[in-house]
Amino acid sequence: MSEQRRGKFLGMPYDWRRLTRKRVRDELWNPIESRVFVPKAYGWGYGVNFAALWGRLTGRRAAAR
């Protein structure tokens, strides 16, 4: 039986793959993504994309890395 490392369960995303700096960075600060709540880099649920939140609070887009 194959174990799935990422997907959705009851509509909630999960990701049990090995954590990388790029996935953490993309969860926390991704100016290309417009969603404030994005799937977590590791675990179950949603995290906050602070670049999108900053853009909504200030009315402008955050600078790319």
Tab-separated table of C-alpha atoms in Angstrom, residues 17-47:
chain	number	residue	atom	x	y	z
A	17	ARG	CA	7.189	15.582	2.579
A	18	ARG	CA	10.610	16.515	3.940
A	19	LEU	CA	10.699	20.227	4.726
A	20	THR	CA	12.845	22.497	2.532
A	21	ARG	CA	13.824	26.149	2.857
A	22	LYS	CA	12.217	26.965	-0.489
A	23	ARG	CA	8.823	25.575	0.561
A	24	VAL	CA	8.965	27.466	3.880
A	25	ARG	CA	9.954	30.678	2.087
A	26	ASP	CA	7.173	30.229	-0.473
A	27	GLU	CA	4.632	29.709	2.306
A	28	LEU	CA	5.702	32.722	4.360
A	29	TRP	CA	6.734	35.252	1.667
A	30	ASN	CA	5.636	34.643	-1.914
A	31	PRO	CA	4.825	37.914	-3.734
A	32	ILE	CA	3.789	36.019	-6.877
A	33	GLU	CA	0.945	34.251	-5.027
A	34	SER	CA	-2.126	36.433	-4.388
A	35	ARG	CA	-3.701	34.203	-1.705
A	36	VAL	CA	-3.142	35.194	1.932
A	37	PHE	CA	-3.862	31.681	3.231
A	38	VAL	CA	-1.766	29.046	1.448
A	39	PRO	CA	-1.234	25.336	2.189
A	40	LYS	CA	1.404	24.792	4.876
A	41	ALA	CA	4.917	23.821	3.847
A	42	TYR	CA	4.746	20.944	6.319
A	43	GLY	CA	1.795	19.565	8.209
A	44	TRP	CA	-1.937	19.923	7.956
A	45	GLY	CA	-3.857	23.123	7.259
A	46	TYR	CA	-3.060	26.598	6.020
A	47	GLY	CA	-0.292	29.109	6.683
